[in-house]
Phi, psi and omega in degrees: 000119182291149179276141180268129180279107178216127009291164182298156179299158183286352180285346179292148178293142180292156180293144179294148180294151180293142179294148180294145180279125180294146180293147180289145178293152180295154180297136182269124178297157181293342181288336180265061182289340181277353181289139179294345179277352181291133181294335183280348182269113180290155179290144179295144181293147180288144179295146181294144180282142178293147181294137180259122179294138180286137179287137180295133180274141177292151180297141180283130178247134179295140180286000000 
């Protein structure tokens, strides 16, 4: 039974560094209730997608 080399050899490329965490936005005062960052303000609903016409299927032919 061959032995498994673990940890991996050092010739492997190192893992990429973790991306920096973006800073949190400042707390929104209750007076700015119209701000989109306010937790009490729900996100606006997405517009409905236009109906997509179905492509006509070719007639099925027996093999």
